JSON list of C-alpha atoms in Angstrom, two decimals:
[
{"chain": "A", "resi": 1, "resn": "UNK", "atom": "CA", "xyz": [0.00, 0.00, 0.00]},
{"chain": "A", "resi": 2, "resn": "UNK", "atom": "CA", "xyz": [3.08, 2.36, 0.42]},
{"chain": "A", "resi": 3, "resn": "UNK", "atom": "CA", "xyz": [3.65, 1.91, -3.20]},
{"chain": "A", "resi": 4, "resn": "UNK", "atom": "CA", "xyz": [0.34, 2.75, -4.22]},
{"chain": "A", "resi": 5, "resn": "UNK", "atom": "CA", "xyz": [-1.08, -0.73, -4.22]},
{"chain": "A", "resi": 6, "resn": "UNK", "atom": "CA", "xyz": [-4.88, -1.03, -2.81]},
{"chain": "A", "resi": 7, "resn": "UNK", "atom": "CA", "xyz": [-6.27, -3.60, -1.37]},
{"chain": "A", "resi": 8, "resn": "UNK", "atom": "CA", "xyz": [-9.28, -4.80, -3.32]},
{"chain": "A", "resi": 9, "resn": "UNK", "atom": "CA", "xyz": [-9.96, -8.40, -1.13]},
{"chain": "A", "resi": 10, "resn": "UNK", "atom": "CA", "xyz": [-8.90, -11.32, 0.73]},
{"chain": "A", "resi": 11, "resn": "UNK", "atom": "CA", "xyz": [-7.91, -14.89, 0.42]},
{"chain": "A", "resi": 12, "resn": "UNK", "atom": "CA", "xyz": [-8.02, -18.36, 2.14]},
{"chain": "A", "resi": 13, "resn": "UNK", "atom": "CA", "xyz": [-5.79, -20.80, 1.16]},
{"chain": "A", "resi": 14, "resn": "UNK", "atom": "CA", "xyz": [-4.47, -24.11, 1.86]},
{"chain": "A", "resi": 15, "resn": "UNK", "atom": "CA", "xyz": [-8.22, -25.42, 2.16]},
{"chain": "A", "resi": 16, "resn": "UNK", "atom": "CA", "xyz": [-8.53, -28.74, 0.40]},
{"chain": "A", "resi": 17, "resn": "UNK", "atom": "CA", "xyz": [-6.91, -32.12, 1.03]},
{"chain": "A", "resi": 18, "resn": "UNK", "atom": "CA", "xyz": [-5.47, -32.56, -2.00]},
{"chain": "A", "resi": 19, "resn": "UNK", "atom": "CA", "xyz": [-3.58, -29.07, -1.87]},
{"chain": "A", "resi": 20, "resn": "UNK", "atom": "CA", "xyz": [-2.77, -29.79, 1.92]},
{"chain": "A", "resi": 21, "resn": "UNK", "atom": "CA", "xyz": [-1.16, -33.59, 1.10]},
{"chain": "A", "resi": 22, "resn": "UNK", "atom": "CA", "xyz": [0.64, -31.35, -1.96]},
{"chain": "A", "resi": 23, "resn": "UNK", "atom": "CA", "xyz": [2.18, -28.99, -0.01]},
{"chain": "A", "resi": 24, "resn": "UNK", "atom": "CA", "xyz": [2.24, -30.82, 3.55]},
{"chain": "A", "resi": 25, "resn": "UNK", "atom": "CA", "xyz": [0.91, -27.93, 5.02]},
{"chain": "A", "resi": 26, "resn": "UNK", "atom": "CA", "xyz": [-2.49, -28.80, 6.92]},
{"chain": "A", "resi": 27, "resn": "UNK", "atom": "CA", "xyz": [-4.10, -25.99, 7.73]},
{"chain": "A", "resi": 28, "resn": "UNK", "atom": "CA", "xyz": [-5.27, -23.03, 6.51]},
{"chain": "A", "resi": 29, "resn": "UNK", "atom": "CA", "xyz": [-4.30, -19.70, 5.77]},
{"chain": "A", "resi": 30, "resn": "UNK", "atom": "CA", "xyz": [-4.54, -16.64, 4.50]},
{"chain": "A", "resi": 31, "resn": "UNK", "atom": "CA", "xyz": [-3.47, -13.28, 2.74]},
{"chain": "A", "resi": 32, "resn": "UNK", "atom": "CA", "xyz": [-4.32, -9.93, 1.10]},
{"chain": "A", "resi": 33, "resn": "UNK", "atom": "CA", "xyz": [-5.58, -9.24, -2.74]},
{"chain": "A", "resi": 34, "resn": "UNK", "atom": "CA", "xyz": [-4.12, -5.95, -3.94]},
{"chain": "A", "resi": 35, "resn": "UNK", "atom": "CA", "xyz": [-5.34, -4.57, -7.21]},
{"chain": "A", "resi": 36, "resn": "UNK", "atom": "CA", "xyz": [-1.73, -4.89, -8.47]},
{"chain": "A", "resi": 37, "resn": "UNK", "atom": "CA", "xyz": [-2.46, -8.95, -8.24]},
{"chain": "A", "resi": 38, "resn": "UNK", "atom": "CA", "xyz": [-5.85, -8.88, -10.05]},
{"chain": "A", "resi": 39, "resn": "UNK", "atom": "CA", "xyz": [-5.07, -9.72, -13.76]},
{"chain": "A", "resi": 40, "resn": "UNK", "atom": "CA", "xyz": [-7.72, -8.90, -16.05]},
{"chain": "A", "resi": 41, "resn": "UNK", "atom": "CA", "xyz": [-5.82, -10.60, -19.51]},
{"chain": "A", "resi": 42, "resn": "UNK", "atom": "CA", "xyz": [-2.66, -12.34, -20.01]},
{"chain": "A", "resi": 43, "resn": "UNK", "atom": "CA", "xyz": [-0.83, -13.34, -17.21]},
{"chain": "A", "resi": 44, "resn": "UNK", "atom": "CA", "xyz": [3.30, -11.87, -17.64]},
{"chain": "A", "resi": 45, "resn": "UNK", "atom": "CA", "xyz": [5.67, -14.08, -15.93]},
{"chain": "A", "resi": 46, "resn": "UNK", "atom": "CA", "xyz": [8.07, -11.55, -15.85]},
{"chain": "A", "resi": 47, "resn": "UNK", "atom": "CA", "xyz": [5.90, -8.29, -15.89]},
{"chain": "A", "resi": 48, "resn": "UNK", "atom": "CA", "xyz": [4.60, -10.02, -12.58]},
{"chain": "A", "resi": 49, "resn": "UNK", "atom": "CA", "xyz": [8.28, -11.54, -11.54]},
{"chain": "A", "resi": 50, "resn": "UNK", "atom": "CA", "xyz": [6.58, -14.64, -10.66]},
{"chain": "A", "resi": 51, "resn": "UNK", "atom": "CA", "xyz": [9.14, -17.54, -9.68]},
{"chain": "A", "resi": 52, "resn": "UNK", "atom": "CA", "xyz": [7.29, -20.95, -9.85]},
{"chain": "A", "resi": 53, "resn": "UNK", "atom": "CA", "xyz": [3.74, -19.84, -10.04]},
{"chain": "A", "resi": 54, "resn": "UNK", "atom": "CA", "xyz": [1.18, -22.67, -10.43]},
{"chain": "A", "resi": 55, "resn": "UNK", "atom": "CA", "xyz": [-2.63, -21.92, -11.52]},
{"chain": "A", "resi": 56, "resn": "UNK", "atom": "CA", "xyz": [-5.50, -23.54, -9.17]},
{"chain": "A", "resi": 57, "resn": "UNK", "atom": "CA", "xyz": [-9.23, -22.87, -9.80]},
{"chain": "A", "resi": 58, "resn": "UNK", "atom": "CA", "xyz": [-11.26, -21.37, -7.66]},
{"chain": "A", "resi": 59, "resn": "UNK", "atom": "CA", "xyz": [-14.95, -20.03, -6.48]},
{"chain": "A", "resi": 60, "resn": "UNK", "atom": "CA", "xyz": [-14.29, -16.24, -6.22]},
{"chain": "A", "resi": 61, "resn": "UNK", "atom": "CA", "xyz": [-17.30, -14.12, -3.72]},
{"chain": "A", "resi": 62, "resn": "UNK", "atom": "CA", "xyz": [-17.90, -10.36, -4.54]},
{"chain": "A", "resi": 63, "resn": "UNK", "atom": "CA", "xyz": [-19.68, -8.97, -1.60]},
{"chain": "A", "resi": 64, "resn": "UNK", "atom": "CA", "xyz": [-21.71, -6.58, -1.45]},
{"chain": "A", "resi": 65, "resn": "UNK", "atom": "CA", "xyz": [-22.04, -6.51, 2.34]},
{"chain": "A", "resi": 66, "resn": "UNK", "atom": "CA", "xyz": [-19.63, -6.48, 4.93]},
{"chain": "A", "resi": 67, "resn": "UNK", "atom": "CA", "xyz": [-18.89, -9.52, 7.50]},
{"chain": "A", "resi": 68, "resn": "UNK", "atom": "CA", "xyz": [-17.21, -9.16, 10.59]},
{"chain": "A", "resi": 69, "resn": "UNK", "atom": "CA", "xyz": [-15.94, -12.15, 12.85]},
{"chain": "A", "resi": 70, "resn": "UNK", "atom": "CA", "xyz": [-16.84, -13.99, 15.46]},
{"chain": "A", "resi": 71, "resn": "UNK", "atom": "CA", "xyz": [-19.48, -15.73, 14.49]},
{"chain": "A", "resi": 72, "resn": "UNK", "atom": "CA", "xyz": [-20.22, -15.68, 10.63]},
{"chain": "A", "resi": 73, "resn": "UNK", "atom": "CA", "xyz": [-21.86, -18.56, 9.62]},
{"chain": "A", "resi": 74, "resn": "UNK", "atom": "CA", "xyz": [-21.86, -19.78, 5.85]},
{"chain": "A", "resi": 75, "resn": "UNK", "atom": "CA", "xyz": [-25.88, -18.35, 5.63]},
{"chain": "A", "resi": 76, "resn": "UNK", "atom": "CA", "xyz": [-24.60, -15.26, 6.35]},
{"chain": "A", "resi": 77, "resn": "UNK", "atom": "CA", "xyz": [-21.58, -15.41, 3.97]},
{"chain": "A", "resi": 78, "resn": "UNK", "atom": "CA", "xyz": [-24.15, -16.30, 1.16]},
{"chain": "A", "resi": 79, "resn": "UNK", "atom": "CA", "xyz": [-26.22, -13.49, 1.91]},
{"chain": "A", "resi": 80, "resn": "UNK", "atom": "CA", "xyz": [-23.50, -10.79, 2.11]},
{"chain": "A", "resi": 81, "resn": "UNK", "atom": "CA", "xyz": [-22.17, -12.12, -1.41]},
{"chain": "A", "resi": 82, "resn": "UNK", "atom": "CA", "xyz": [-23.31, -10.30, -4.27]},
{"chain": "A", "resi": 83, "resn": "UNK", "atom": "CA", "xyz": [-22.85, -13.07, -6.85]},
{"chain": "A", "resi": 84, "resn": "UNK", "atom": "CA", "xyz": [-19.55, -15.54, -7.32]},
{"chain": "A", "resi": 85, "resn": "UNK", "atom": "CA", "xyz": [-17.78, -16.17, -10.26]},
{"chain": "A", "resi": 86, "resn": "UNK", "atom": "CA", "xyz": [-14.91, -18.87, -11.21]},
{"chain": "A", "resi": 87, "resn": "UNK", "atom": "CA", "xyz": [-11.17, -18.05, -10.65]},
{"chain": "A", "resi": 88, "resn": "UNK", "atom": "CA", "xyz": [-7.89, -18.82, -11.34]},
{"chain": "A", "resi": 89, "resn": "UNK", "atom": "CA", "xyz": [-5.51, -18.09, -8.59]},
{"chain": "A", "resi": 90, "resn": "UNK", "atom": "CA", "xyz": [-1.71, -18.45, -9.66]},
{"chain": "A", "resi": 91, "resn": "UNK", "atom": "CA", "xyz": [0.02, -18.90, -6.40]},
{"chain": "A", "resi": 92, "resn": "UNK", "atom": "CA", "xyz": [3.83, -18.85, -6.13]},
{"chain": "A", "resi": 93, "resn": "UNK", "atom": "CA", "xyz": [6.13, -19.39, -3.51]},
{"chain": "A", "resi": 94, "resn": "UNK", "atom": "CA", "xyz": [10.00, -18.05, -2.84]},
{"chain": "A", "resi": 95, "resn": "UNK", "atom": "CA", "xyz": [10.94, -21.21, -1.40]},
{"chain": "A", "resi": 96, "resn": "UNK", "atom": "CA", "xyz": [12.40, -23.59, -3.67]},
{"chain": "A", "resi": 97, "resn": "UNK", "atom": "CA", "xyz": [10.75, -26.69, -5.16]},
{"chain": "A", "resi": 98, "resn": "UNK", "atom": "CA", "xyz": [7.97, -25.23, -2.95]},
{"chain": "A", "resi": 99, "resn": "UNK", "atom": "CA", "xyz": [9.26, -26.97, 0.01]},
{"chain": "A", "resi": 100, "resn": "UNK", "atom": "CA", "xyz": [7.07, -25.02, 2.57]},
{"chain": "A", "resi": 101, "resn": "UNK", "atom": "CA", "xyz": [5.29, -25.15, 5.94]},
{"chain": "A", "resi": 102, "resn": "UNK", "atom": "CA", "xyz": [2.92, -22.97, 7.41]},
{"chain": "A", "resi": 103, "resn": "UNK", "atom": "CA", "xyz": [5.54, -20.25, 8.52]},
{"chain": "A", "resi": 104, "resn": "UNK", "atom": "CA", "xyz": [6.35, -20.10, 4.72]},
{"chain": "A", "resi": 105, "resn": "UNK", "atom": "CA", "xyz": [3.22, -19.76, 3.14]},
{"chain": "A", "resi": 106, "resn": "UNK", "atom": "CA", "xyz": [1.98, -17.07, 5.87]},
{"chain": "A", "resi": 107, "resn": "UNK", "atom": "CA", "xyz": [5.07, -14.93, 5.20]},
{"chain": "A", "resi": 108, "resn": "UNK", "atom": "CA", "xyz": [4.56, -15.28, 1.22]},
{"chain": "A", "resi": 109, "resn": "UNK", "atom": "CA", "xyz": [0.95, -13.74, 2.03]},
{"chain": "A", "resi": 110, "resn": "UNK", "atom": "CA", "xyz": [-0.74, -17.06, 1.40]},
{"chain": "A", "resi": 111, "resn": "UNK", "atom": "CA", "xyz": [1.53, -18.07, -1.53]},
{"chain": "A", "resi": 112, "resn": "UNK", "atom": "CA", "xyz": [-0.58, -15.57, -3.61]},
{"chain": "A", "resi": 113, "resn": "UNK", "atom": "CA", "xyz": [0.78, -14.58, -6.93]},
{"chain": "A", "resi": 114, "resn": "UNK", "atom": "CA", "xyz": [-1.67, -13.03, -8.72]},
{"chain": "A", "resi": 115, "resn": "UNK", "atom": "CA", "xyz": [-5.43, -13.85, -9.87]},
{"chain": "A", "resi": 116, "resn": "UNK", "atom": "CA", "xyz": [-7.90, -13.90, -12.80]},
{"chain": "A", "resi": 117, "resn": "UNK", "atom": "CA", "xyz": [-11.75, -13.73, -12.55]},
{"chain": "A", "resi": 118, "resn": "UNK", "atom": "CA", "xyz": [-14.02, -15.07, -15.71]},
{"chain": "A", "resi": 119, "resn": "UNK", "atom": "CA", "xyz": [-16.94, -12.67, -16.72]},
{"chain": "A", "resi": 120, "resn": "UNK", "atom": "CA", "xyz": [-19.35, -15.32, -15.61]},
{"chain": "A", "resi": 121, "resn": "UNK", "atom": "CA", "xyz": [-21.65, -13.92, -12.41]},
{"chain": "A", "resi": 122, "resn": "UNK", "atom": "CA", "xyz": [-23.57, -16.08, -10.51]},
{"chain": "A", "resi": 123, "resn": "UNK", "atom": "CA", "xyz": [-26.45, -15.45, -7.43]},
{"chain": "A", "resi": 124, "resn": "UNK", "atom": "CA", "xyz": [-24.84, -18.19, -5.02]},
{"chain": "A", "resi": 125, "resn": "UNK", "atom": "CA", "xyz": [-28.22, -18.91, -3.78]},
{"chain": "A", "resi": 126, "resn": "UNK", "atom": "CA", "xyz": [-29.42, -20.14, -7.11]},
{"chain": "A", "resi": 127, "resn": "UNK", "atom": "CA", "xyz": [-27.04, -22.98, -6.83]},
{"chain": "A", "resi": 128, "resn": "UNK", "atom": "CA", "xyz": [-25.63, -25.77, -4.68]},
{"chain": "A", "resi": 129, "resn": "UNK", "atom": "CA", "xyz": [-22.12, -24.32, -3.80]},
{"chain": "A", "resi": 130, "resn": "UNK", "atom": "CA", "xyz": [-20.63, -28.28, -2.46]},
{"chain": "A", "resi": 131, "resn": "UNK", "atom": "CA", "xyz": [-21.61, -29.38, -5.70]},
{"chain": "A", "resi": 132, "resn": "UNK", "atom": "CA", "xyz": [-20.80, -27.40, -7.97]},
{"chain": "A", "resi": 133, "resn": "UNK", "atom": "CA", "xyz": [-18.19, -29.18, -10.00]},
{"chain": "A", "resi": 134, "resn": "UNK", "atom": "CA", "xyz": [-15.32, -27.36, -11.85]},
{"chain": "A", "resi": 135, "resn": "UNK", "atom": "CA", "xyz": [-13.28, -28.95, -15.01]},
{"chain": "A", "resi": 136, "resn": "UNK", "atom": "CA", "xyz": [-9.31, -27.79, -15.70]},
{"chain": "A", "resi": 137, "resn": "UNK", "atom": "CA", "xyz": [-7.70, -28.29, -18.90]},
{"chain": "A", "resi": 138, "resn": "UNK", "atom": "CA", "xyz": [-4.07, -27.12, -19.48]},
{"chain": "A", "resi": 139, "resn": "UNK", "atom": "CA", "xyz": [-3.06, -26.76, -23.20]},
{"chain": "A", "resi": 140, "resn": "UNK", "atom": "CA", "xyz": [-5.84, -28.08, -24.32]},
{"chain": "A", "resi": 141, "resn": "UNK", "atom": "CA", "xyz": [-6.01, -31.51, -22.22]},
{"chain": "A", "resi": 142, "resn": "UNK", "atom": "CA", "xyz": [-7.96, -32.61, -19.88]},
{"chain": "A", "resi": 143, "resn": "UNK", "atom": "CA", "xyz": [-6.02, -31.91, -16.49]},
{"chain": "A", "resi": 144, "resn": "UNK", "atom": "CA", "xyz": [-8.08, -32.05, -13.33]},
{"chain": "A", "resi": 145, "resn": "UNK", "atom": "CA", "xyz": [-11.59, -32.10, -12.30]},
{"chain": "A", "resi": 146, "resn": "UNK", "atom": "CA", "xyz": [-13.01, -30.69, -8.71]},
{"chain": "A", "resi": 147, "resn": "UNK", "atom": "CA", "xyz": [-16.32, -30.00, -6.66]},
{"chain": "A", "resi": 148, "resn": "UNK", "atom": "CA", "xyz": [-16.96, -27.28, -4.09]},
{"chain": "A", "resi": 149, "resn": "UNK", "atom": "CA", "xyz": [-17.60, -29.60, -1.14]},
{"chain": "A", "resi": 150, "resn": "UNK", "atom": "CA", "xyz": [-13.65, -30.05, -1.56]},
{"chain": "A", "resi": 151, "resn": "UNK", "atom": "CA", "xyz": [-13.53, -26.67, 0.23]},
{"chain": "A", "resi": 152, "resn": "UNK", "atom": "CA", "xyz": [-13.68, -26.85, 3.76]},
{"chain": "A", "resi": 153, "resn": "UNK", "atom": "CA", "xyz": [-16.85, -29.26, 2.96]},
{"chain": "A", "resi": 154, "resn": "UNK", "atom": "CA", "xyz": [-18.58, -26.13, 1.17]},
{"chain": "A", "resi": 155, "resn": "UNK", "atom": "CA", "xyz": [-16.96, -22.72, -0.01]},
{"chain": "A", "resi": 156, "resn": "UNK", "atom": "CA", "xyz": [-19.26, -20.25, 2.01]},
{"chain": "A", "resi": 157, "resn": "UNK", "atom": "CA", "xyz": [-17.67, -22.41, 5.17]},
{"chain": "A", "resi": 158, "resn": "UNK", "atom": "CA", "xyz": [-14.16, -21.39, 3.80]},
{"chain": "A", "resi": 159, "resn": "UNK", "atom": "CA", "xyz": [-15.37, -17.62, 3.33]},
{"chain": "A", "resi": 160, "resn": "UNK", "atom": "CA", "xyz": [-16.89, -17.72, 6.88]},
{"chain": "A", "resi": 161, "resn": "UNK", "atom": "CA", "xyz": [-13.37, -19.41, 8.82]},
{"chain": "A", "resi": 162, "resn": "UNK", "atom": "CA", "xyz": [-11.78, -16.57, 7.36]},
{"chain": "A", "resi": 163, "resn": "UNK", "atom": "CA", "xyz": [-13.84, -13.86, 8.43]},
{"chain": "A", "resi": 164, "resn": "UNK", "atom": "CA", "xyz": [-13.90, -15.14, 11.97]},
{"chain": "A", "resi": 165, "resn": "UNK", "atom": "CA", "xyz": [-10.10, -16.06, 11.80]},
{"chain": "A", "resi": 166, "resn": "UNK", "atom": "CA", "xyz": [-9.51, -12.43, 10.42]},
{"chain": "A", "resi": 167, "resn": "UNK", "atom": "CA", "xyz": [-11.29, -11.10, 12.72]},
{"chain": "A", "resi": 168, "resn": "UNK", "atom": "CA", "xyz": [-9.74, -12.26, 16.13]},
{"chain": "A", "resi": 169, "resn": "UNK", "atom": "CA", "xyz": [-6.96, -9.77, 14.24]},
{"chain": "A", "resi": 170, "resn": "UNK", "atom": "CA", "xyz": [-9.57, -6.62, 14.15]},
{"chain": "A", "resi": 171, "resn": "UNK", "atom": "CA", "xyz": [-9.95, -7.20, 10.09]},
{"chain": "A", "resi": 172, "resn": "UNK", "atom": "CA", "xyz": [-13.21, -7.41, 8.33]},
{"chain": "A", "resi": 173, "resn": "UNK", "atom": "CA", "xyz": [-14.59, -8.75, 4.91]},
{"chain": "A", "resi": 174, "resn": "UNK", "atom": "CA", "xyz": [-15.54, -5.41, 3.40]},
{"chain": "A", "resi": 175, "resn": "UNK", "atom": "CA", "xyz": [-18.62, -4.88, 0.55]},
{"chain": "A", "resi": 176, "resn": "UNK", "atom": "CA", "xyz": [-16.96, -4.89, -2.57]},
{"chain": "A", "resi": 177, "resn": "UNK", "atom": "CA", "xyz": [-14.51, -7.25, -1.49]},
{"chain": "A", "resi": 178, "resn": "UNK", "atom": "CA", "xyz": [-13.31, -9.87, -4.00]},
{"chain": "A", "resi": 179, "resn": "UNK", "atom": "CA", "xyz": [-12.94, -13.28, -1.88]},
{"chain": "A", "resi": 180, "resn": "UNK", "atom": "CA", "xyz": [-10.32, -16.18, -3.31]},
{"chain": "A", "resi": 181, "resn": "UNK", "atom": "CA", "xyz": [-12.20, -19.43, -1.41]},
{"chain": "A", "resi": 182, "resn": "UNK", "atom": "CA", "xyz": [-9.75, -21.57, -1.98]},
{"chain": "A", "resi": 183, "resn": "UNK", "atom": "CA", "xyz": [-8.51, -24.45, -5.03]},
{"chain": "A", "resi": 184, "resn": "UNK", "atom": "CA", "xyz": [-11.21, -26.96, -5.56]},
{"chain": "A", "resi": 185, "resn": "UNK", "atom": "CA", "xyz": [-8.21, -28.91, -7.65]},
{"chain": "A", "resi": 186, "resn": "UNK", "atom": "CA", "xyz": [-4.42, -29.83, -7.48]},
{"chain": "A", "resi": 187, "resn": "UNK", "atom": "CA", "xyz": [-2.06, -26.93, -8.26]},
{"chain": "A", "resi": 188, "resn": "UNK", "atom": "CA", "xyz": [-0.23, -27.48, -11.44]},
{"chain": "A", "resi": 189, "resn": "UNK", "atom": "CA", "xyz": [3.06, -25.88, -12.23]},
{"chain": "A", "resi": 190, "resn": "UNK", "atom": "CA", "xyz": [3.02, -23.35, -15.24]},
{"chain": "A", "resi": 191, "resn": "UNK", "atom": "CA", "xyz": [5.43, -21.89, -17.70]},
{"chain": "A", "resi": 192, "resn": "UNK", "atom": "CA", "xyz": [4.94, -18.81, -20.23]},
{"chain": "A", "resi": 193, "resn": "UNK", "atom": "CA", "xyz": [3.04, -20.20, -23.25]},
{"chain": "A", "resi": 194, "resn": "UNK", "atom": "CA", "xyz": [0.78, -22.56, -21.06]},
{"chain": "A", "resi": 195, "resn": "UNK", "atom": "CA", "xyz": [-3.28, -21.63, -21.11]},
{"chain": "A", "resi": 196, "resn": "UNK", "atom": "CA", "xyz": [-5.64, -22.94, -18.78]},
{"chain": "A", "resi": 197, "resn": "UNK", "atom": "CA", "xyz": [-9.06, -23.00, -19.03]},
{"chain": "A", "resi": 198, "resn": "UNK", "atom": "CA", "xyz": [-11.55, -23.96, -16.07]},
{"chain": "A", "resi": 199, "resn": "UNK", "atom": "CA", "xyz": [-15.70, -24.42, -16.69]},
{"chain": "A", "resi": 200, "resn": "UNK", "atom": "CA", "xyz": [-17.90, -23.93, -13.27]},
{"chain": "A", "resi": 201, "resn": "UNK", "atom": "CA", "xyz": [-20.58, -26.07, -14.40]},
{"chain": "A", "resi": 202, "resn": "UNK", "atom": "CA", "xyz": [-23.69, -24.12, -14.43]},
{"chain": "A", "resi": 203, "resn": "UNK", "atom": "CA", "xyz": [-22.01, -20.80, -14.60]},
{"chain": "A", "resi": 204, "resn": "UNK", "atom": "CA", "xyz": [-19.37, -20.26, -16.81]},
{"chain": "A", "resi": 205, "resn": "UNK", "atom": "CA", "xyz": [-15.57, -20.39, -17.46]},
{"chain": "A", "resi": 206, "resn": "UNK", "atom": "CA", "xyz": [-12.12, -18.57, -16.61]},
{"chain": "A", "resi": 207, "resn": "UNK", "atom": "CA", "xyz": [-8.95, -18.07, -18.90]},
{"chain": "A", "resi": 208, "resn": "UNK", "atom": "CA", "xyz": [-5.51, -18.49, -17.50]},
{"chain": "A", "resi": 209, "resn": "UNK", "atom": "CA", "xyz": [-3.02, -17.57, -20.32]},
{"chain": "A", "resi": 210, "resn": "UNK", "atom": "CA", "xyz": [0.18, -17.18, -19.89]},
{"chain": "A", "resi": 211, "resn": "UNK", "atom": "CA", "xyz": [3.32, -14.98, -21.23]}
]
């Protein structure tokens, strides 16, 4: 924020079994968006000096309402959220071969790198969040294939541990916030000239390309 970044959201990550047994890091965590991280075309490897960033799709919430912990429950999450929308995250870690515990990821501000929302919008309460299911190709194959439920069990529970774990700090979940929920798939390493494509079923796709 010194150098004129502002912060447009926040992030859990860390949230799924398959990215905890990846990274043997088993619990969650979480960091800050800036508007500096959100990319809205082609992703620059070096524009964005990213080290070893690897894409994971996600279940971004837009709120239009404010939350403040203790005691958000995921019915309250849903009705804060002004619609949700899929996401790539690339997250990226200084530590090499991303050999990282907790301490790590925390001080990397969740591992984020930067992120990528589709122009699909969704009302969350016109669908069933655990099931939605999510498909990842990268290059043009089939790569990976996740549901919601892989989230902390549903993604509005992910959204509602971190505004209760945020804030115990004094932080809130502010309206207009963008809200990363967390990879319903393995991360997968990628290189300048890979593309990624992920479909929310039901809702709509998101674009990972990058340079």
């Amino acid at each position: 924020r010194a150098e004129g970044e502002r912060v447009v959201g926040k992030k859990i990550g860390v949230t799924s079994k398959a990215v905890q047994d990846m990274l043997g890091v088993h619990q969650p965590d979480f960091g800050f968006l800036t508007d500096w991280m959100h990319v809205t075309g082609d992703i620059s490897v070096a524009d964005k000096k990213l080290i070893q960033p690897r894409a994971e799709a996600e279940i971004a919430f837009i709120l239009k309402h404010g939350l403040k912990g203790p005691g958000v429950t995921p019915e309250q999450v849903i009705a804060a959220t002004e619609y949700i929308a899929p996401c790539f995250e690339i997250v990226d870690s200084r530590i090499e071969d991303w050999k990282i515990g907790i301490v790590d990821t925390v001080a990397d501000n969740a591992s984020c790198g930067v992120f990528i929302l589709g122009e699909a919008r969704a009302d969350p309460r016109e669908h069933d969040l655990p099931g939605l299911k999510v498909t990842v190709t990268k290059n043009g194959a089939p790569l990976s294939e996740g549901l919601g439920s892989a989230v902390q069990g549903d993604p509005a529970m992910a959204v509602a541990w971190l505004a209760n774990t945020l804030g115990a700090y004094g932080v809130t979940l502010d309206a207009g916030d963008i809200i990363l929920s967390g990879s319903l798939v393995p991360l997968e390493d990628a290189v300048a000239g890979d593309t990624f494509e992920m479909e929310l079923e039901g809702i709509g796709g998101c674009t990972a390309r990058f340079t």
